[in-house]
CSV table of C-alpha atoms and ligand atoms in Angstrom, one decimal:
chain,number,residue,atom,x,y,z
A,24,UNK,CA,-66.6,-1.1,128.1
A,25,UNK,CA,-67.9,-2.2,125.1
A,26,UNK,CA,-71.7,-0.9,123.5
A,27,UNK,CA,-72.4,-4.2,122.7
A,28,UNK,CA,-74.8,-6.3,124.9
A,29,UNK,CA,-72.6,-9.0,127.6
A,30,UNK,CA,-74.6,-11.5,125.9
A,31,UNK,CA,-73.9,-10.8,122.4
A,32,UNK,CA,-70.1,-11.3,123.4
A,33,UNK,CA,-70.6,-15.1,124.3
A,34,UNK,CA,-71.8,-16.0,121.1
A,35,UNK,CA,-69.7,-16.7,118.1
A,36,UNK,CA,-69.8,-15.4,114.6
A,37,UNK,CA,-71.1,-18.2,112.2
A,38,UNK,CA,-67.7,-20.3,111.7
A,39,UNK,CA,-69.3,-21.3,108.2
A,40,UNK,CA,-69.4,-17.3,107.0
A,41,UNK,CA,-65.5,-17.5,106.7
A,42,UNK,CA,-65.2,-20.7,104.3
A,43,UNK,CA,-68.2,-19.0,102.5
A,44,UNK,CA,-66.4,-15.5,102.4
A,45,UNK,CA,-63.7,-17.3,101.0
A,46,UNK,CA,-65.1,-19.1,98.9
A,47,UNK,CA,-67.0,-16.3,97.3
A,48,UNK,CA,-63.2,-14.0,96.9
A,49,UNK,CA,-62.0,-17.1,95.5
A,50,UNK,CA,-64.4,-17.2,92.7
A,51,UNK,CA,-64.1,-13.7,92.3
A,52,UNK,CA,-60.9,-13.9,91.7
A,53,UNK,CA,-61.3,-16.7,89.2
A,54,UNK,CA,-60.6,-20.0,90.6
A,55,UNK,CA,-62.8,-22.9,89.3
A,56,UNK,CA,-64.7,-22.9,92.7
A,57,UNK,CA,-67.2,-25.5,93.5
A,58,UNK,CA,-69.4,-25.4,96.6
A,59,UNK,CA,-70.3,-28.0,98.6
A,60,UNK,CA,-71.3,-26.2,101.7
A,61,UNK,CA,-74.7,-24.7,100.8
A,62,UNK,CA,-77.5,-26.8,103.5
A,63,UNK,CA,-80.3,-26.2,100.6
A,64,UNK,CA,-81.5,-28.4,98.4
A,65,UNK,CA,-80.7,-27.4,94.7
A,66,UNK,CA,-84.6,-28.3,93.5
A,67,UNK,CA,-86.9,-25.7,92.5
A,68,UNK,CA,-90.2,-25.1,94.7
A,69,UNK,CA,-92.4,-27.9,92.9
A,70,UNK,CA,-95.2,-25.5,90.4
A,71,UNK,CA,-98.0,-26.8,92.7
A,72,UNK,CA,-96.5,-24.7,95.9
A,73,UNK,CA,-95.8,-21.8,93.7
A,74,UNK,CA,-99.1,-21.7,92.2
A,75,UNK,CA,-100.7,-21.4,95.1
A,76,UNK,CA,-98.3,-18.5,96.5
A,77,UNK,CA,-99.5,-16.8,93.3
A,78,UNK,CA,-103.2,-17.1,94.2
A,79,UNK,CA,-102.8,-15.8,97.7
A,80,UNK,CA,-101.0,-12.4,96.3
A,81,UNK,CA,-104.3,-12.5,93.7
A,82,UNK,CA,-106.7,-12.8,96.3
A,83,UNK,CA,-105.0,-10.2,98.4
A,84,UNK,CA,-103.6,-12.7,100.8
A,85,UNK,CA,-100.9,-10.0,101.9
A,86,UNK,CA,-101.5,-8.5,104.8
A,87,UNK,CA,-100.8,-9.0,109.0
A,88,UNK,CA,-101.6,-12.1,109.9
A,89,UNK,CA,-102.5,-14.0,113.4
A,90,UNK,CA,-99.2,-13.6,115.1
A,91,UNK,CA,-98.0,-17.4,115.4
A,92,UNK,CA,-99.6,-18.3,111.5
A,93,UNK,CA,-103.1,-18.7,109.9
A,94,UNK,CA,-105.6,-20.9,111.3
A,95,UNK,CA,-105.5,-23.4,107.9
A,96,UNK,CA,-101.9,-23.6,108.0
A,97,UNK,CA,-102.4,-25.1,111.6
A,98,UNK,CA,-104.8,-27.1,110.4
A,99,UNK,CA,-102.7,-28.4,108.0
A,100,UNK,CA,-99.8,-29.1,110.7
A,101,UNK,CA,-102.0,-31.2,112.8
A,102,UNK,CA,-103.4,-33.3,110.1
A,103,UNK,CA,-99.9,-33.3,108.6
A,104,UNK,CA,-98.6,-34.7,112.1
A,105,UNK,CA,-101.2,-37.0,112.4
A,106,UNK,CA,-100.9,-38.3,109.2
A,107,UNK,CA,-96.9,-38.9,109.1
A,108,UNK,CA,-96.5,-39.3,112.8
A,109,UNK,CA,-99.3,-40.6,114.3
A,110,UNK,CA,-99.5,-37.6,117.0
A,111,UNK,CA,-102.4,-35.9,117.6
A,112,UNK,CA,-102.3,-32.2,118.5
A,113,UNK,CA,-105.1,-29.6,118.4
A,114,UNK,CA,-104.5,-25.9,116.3
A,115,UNK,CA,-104.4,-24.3,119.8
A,116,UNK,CA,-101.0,-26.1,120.5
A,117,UNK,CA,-99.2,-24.9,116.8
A,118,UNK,CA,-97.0,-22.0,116.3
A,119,UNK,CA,-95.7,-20.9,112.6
A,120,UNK,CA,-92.4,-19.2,112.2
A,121,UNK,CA,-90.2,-17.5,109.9
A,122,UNK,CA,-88.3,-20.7,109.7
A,123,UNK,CA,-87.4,-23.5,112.0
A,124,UNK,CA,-84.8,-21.6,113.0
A,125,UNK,CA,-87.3,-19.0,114.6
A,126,UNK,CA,-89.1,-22.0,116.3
A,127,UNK,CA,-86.4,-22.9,117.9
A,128,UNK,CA,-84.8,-19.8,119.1
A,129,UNK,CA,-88.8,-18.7,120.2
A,130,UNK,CA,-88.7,-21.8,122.3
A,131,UNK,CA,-85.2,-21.1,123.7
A,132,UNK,CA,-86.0,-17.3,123.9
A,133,UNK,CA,-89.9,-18.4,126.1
A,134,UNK,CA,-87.7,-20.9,128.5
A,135,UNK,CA,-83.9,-20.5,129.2
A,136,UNK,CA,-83.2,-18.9,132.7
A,137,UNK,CA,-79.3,-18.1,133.1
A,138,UNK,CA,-77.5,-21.1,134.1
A,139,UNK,CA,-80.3,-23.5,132.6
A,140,UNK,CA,-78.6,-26.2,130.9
A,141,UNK,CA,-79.6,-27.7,127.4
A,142,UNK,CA,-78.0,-31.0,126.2
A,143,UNK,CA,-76.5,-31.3,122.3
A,144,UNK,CA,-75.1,-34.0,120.9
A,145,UNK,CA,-72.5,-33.0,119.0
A,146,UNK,CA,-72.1,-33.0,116.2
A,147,UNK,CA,-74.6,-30.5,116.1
A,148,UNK,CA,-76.6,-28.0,113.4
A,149,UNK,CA,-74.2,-24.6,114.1
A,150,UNK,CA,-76.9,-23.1,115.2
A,151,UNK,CA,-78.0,-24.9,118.5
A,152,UNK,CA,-75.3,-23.5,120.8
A,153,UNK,CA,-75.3,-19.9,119.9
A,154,UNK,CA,-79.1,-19.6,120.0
A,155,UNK,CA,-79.3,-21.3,123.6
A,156,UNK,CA,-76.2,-18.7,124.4
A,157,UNK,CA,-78.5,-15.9,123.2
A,158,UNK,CA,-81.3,-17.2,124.9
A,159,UNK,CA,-78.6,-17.3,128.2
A,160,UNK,CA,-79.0,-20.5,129.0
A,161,UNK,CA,-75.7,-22.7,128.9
A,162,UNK,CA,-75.2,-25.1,126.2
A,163,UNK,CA,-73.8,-28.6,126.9
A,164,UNK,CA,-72.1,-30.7,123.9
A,165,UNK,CA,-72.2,-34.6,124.4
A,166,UNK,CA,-70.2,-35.9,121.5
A,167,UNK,CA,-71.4,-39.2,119.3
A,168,UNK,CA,-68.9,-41.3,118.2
A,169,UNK,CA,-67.8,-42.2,115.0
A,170,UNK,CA,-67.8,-46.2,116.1
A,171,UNK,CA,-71.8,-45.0,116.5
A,172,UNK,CA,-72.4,-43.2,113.6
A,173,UNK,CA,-71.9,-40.2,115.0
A,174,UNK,CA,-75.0,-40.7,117.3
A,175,UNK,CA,-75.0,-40.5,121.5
A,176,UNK,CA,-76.1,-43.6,123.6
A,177,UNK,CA,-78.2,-43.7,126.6
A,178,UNK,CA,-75.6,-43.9,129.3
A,179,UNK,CA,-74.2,-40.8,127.6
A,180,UNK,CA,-77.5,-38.9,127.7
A,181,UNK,CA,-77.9,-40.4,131.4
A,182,UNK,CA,-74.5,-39.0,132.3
A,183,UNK,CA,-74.9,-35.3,131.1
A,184,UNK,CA,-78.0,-34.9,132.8
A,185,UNK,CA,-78.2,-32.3,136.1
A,186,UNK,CA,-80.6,-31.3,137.8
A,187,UNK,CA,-80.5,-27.6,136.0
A,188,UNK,CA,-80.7,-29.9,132.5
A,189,UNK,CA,-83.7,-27.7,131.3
A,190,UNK,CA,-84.3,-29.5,127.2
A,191,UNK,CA,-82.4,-32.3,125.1
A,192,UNK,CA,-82.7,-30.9,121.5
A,193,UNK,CA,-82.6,-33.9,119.6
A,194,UNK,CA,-81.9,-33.5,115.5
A,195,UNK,CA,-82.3,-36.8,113.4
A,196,UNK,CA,-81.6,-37.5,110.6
A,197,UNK,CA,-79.2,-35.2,112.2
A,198,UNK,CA,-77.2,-31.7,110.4
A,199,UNK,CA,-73.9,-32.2,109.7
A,200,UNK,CA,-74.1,-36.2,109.8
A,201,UNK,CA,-77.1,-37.2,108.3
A,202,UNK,CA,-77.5,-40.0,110.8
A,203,UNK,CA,-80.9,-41.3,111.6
A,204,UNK,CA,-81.5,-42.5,115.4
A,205,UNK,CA,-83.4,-46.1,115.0
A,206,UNK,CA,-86.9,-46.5,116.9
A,207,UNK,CA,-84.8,-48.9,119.5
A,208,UNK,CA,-81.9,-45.6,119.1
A,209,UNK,CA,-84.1,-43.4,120.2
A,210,UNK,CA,-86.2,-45.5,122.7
A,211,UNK,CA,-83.3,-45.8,124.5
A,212,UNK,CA,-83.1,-42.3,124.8
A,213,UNK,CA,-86.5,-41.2,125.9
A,214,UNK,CA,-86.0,-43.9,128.6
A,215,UNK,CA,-83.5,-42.1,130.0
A,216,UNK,CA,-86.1,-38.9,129.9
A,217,UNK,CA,-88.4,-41.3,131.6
A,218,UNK,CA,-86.0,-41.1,134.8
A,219,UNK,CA,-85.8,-37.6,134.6
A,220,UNK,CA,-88.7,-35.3,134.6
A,221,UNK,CA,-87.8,-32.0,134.6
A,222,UNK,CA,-85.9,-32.5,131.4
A,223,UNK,CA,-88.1,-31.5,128.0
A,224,UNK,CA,-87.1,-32.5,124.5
A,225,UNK,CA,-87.0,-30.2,121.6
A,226,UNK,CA,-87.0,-32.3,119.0
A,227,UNK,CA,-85.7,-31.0,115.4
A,228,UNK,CA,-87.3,-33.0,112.6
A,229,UNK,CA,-86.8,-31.1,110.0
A,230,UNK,CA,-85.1,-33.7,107.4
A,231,UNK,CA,-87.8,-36.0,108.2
A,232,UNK,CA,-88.7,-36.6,104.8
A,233,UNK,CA,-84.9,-36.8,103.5
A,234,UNK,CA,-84.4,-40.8,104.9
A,235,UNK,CA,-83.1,-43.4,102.5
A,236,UNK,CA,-82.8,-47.2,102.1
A,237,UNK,CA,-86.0,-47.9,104.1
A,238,UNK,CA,-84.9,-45.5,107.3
A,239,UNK,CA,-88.6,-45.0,109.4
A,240,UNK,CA,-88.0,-41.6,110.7
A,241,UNK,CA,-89.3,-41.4,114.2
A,242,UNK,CA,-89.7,-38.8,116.2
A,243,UNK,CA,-89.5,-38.8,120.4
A,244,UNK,CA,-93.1,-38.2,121.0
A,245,UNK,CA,-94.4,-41.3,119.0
A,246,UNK,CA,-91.9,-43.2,120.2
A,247,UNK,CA,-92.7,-42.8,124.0
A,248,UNK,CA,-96.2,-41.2,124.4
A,249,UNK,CA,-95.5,-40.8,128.0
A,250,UNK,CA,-93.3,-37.8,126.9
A,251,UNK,CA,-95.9,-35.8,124.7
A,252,UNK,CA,-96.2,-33.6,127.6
A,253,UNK,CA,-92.7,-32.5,127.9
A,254,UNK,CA,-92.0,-32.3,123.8
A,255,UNK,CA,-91.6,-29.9,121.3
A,256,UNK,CA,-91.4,-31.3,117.9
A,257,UNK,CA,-90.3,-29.0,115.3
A,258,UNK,CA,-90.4,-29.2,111.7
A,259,UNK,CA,-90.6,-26.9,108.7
A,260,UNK,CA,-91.5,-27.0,105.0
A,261,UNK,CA,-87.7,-26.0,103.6
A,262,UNK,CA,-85.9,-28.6,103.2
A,263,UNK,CA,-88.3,-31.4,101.8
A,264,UNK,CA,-90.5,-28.8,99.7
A,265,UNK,CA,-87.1,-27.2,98.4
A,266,UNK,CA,-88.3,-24.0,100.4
A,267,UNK,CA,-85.5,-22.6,102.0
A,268,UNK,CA,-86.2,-18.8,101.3
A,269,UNK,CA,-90.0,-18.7,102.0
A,270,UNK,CA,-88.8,-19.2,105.4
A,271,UNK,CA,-91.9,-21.4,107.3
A,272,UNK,CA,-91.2,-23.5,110.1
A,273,UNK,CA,-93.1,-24.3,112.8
A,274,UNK,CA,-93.6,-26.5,116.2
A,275,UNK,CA,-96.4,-28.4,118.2
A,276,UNK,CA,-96.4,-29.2,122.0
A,277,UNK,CA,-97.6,-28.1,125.1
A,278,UNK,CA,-100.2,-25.1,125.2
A,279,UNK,CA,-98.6,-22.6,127.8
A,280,UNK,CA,-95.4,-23.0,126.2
A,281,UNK,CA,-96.7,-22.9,122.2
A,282,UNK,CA,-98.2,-19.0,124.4
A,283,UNK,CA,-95.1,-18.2,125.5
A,284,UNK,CA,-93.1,-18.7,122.2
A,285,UNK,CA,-96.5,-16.4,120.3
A,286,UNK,CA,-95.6,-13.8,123.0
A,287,UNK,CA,-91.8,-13.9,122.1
A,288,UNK,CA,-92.7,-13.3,118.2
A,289,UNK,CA,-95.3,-10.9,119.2
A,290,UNK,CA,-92.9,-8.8,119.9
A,291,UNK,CA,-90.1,-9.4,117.7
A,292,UNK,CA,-91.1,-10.1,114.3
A,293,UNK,CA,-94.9,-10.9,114.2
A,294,UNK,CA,-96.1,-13.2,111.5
A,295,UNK,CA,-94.7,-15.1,109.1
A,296,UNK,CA,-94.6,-14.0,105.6
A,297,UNK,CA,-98.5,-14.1,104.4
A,298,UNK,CA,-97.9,-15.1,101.1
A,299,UNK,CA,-95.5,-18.3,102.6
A,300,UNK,CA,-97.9,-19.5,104.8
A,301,UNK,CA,-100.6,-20.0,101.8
A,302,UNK,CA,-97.7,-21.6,99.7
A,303,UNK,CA,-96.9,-24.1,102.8
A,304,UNK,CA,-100.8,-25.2,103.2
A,305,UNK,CA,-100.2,-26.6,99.8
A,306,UNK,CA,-96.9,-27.8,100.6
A,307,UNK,CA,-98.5,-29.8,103.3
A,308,UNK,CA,-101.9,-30.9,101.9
A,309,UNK,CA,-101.0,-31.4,98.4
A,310,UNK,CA,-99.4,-33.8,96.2
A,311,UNK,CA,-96.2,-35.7,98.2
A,312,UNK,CA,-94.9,-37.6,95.6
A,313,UNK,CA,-91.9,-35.9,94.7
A,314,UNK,CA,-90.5,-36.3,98.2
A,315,UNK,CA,-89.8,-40.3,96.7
A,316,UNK,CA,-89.0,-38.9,93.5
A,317,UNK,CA,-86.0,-36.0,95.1
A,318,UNK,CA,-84.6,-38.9,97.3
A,319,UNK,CA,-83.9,-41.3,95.0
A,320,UNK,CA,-81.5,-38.2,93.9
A,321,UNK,CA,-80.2,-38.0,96.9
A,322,UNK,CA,-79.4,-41.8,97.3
A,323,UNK,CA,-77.7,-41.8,94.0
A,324,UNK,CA,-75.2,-38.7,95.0
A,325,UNK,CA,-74.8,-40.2,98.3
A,326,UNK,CA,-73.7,-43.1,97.2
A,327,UNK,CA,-71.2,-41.5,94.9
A,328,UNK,CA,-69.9,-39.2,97.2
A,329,UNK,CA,-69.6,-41.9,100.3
A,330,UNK,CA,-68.0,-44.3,97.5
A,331,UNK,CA,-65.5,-41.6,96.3
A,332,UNK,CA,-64.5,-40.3,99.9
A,333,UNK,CA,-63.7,-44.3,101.2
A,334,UNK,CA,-61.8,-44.9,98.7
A,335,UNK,CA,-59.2,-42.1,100.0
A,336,UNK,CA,-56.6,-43.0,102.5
A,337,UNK,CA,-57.1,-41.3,106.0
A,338,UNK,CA,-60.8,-40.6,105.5
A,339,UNK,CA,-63.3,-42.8,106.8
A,340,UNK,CA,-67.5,-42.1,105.5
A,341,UNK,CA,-69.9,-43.8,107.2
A,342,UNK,CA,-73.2,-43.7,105.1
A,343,UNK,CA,-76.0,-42.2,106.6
A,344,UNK,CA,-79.5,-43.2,106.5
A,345,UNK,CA,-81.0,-39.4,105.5
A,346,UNK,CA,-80.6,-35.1,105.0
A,347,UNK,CA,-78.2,-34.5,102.2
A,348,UNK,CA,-74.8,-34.1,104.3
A,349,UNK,CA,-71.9,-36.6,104.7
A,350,UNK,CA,-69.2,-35.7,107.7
A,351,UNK,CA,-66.0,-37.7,106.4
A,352,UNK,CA,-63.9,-38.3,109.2
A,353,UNK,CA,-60.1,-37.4,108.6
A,354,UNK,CA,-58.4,-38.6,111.2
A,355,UNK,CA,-56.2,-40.3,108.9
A,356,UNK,CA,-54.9,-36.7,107.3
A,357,UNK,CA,-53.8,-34.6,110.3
A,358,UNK,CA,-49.9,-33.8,110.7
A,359,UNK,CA,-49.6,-34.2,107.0
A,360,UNK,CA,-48.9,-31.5,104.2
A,361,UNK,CA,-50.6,-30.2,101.3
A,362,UNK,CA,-49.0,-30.1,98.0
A,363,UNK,CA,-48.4,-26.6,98.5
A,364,UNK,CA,-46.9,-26.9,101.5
A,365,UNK,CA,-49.4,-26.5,104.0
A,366,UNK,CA,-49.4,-28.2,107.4
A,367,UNK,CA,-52.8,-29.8,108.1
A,368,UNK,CA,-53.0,-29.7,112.1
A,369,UNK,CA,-56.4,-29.6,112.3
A,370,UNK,CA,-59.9,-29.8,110.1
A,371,UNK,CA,-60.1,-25.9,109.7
A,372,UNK,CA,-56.7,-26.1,108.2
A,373,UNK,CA,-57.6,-28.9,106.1
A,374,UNK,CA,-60.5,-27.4,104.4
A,375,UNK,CA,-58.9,-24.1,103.7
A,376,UNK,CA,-55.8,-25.6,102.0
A,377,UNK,CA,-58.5,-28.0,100.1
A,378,UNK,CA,-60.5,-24.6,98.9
A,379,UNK,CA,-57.1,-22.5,98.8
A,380,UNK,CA,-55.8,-25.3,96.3
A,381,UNK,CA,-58.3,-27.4,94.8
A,382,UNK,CA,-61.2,-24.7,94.6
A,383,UNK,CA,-63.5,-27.5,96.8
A,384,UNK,CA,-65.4,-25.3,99.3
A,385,UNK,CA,-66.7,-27.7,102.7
A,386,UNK,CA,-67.5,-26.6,106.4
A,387,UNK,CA,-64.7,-27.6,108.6
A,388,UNK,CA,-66.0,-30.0,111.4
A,389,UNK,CA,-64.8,-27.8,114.6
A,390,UNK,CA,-67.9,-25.8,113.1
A,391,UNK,CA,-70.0,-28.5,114.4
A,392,UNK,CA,-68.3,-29.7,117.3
A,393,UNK,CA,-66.5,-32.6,116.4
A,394,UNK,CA,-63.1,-33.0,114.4
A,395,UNK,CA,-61.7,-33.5,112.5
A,396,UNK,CA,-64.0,-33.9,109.9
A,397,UNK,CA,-65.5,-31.9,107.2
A,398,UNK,CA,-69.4,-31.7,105.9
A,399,UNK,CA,-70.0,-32.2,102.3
A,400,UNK,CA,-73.1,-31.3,101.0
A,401,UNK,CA,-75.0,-33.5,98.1
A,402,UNK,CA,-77.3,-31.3,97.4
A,403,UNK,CA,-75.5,-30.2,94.4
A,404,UNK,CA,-75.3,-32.1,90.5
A,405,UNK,CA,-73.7,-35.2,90.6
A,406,UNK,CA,-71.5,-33.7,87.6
A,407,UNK,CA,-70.0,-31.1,90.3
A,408,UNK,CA,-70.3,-33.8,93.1
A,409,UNK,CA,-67.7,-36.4,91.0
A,410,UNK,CA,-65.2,-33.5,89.9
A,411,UNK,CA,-65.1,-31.8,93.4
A,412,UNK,CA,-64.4,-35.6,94.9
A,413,UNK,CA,-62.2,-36.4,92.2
A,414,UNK,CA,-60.1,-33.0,93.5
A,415,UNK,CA,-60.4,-33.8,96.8
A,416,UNK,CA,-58.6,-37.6,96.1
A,417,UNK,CA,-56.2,-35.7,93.9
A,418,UNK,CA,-55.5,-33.3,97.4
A,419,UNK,CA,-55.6,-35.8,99.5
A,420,UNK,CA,-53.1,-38.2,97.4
A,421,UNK,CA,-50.6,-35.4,97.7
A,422,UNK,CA,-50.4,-35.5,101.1
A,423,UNK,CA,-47.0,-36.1,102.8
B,13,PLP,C1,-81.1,-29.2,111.6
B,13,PLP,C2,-81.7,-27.9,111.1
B,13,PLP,N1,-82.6,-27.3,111.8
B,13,PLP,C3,-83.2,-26.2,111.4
B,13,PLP,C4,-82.8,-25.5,110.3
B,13,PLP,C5,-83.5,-24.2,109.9
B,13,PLP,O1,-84.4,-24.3,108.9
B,13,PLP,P1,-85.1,-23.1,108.3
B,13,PLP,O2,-84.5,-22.7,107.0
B,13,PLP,O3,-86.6,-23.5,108.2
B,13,PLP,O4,-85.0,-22.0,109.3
B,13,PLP,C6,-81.8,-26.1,109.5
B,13,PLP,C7,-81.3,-25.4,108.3
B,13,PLP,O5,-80.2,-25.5,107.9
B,13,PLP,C8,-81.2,-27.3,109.9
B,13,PLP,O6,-80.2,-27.9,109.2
């Protein structure tokens, strides 16, 4: 029998660690290797942020905090969720992190009884499964379609609902796709919750601020205040603030639950960083102007990417309305052979030949539970982005 817990065996090893592993040999070795898997922007922390992490270390800022974050970070959060989303929550019904992805496994961790179900569309942020697994509830993939951006419809949703359905965690605009739900999207959806009301969403905003060409980000609370009662909305200062390794996420919603999820960290990991959670006050109440400034970026390599991909045969790019991820499908490139004489059967097989040959590192699509397809990240200069697409035409042109 094996040392290890029975429910460390159900979960998987991060699939993206391999193509990173390999990656990283690669380079070592020599090869040319450009990355396109890394889900960070490449900005630095704006001077603002850092300035006031700086002042918190002066002022001696740096010890134990309260467990689930200071009481002006909260503060911030609610006027912050107030301002952007029109929700109204009350410090008591906050809880700070080390990271989003601490909110959400908390909120997992405080809820999932074995054989509770949680609903993911798929494609989904790698994450989502494991952490319900570790949690031991089970997770249930419902897959968007390609003809749908990638997103799941209501009859869907309706259909994968049970009665031990325990959350929905809903991610928009969404990790790997960067597809955006609509306000009628997701309306549709929280309908469907309407009908069903033992099911709670946990909603993942997190690239709320990363939406382009006039996308209004909305999140399931606003959109159907009848569900404020059964929502967790989650968010997190990393990804618009370019803040990836202060690590300070955090969630508002119900008060026994936000309890539940400060008892879980109570006794895991405690407070977030001190230092952080003075750097995210400013984050929040500060300047916001860069935020426009760091899209219009995006848009640009987005467009260059999404532009260089279509024009390959067998790959289809839908162009999605926010985050800094396309998921090419590749439909189109399966059964063939590489130049060097490798047989593409499936997406995995595709992105290692593309990194084994071209030195273009991407996160194969079974990753993220739906192929085949890779993700490309943008977050990268848009010199790297047009030579790593201009090897990934030359690969794919080879094909046979
Ligand atoms: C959809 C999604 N949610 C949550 C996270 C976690 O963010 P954090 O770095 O704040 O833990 C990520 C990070 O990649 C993500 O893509």
């Amino acid at each position: 029998m094996s040392f290890l817990s029975e429910t460390l065996a159900r979960v998987k090893p991060s699939p993206t660690i391999a193509v990173t592993t390999k990656a990283q040999e690669l380079k070592a070795a020599g090869l040319d290797v450009i990355g396109l898997g890394a889900g960070e922007p490449d900005f630095d922390t704006p001077e603002n942020i850092k300035a006031a992490a700086v002042r918190a270390i002066e002022t001696g800022k740096t010890k134990y905090t309260a467990v689930d974050g200071i009481i002006e970070l909260k503060q911030a959060i609610c006027a912050k969720l107030k301002r952007d989303n029109g929700l109204d929550y009350d410090p008591k019904q906050v809880s700070v992190s080390s990271g989003g992805k601490q909110v959400l496994y908390n909120a997992l961790k405080a809820t999932c009884n074995p054989g509770d179900e949680v609903i993911i569309p798929a494609p989904y942020w790698v994450s989502y499964p494991d952490m319900v697994l570790l949690a031991g509830g089970t997770p249930v993939a419902v897959e968007g379609t390609l003809a749908n951006n990638f997103k799941i419809t209501a009859d869907q949703l309706e259909a994968a609902i049970t009665p031990k359905t325990k959350w929905l965690i809903f991610n928009s605009p969404s990790n790997p796709t960067g597809a955006g739900y609509s306000h009628d999207e997701l309306k549709a959806l929280t309908d469907v919750l309407l009908r069903h009301p033992h099911v709670w969403v946990m909603t993942d905003d997190m690239y709320e601020h990363l939406a382009f060409d006039g996308f209004e980000f909305c999140t399931p609370a606003q959109v159907e205040p009848k569900l404020y009662d059964r929502t967790l909305t989650v968010n997190g200062v990393s990804k618009a603030y370019a803040m990836t390794g202060w690590r300070i996420g955090y969630a508002a919603g119900p008060v026994e639950l936000i309890n539940a999820m400060r008892k879980v960290q109570s006794q895991s990991t405690s407070n977030p960083c001190s230092i952080s959670q003075y750097a995210a006050v400013e984050a929040l109440n500060g300047p916001q102007d860069y935020l426009a400034v760091n899209n219009e970026t995006f848009v640009r390599r987005r467009n260059l990417v999404v532009s260089m991909l279509n024009d390959i045969d067998g790959v289809t790019c839908p162009t999605p309305e926010g985050a800094f991820y396309v998921y090419p499908d590749i439909a189109g490139c399966i059964g063939k052979t590489s130049k060097a004489g490798t047989v593409i059967t499936n997406d995995e097989d595709f992105a290692t030949a593309l990194l084994e040959e071209t030195g273009v590192a991407v996160v194969f699509g079974a990753a993220f539970g739906l192929s085949p397809n890779f993700r490309v990240s943008y977050a990268t200069s848009d010199e790297a982005l047009l030579e790593a697409c201009t090897r990934i035409q030359t690969f794919c042109a080879a094909l046979t």
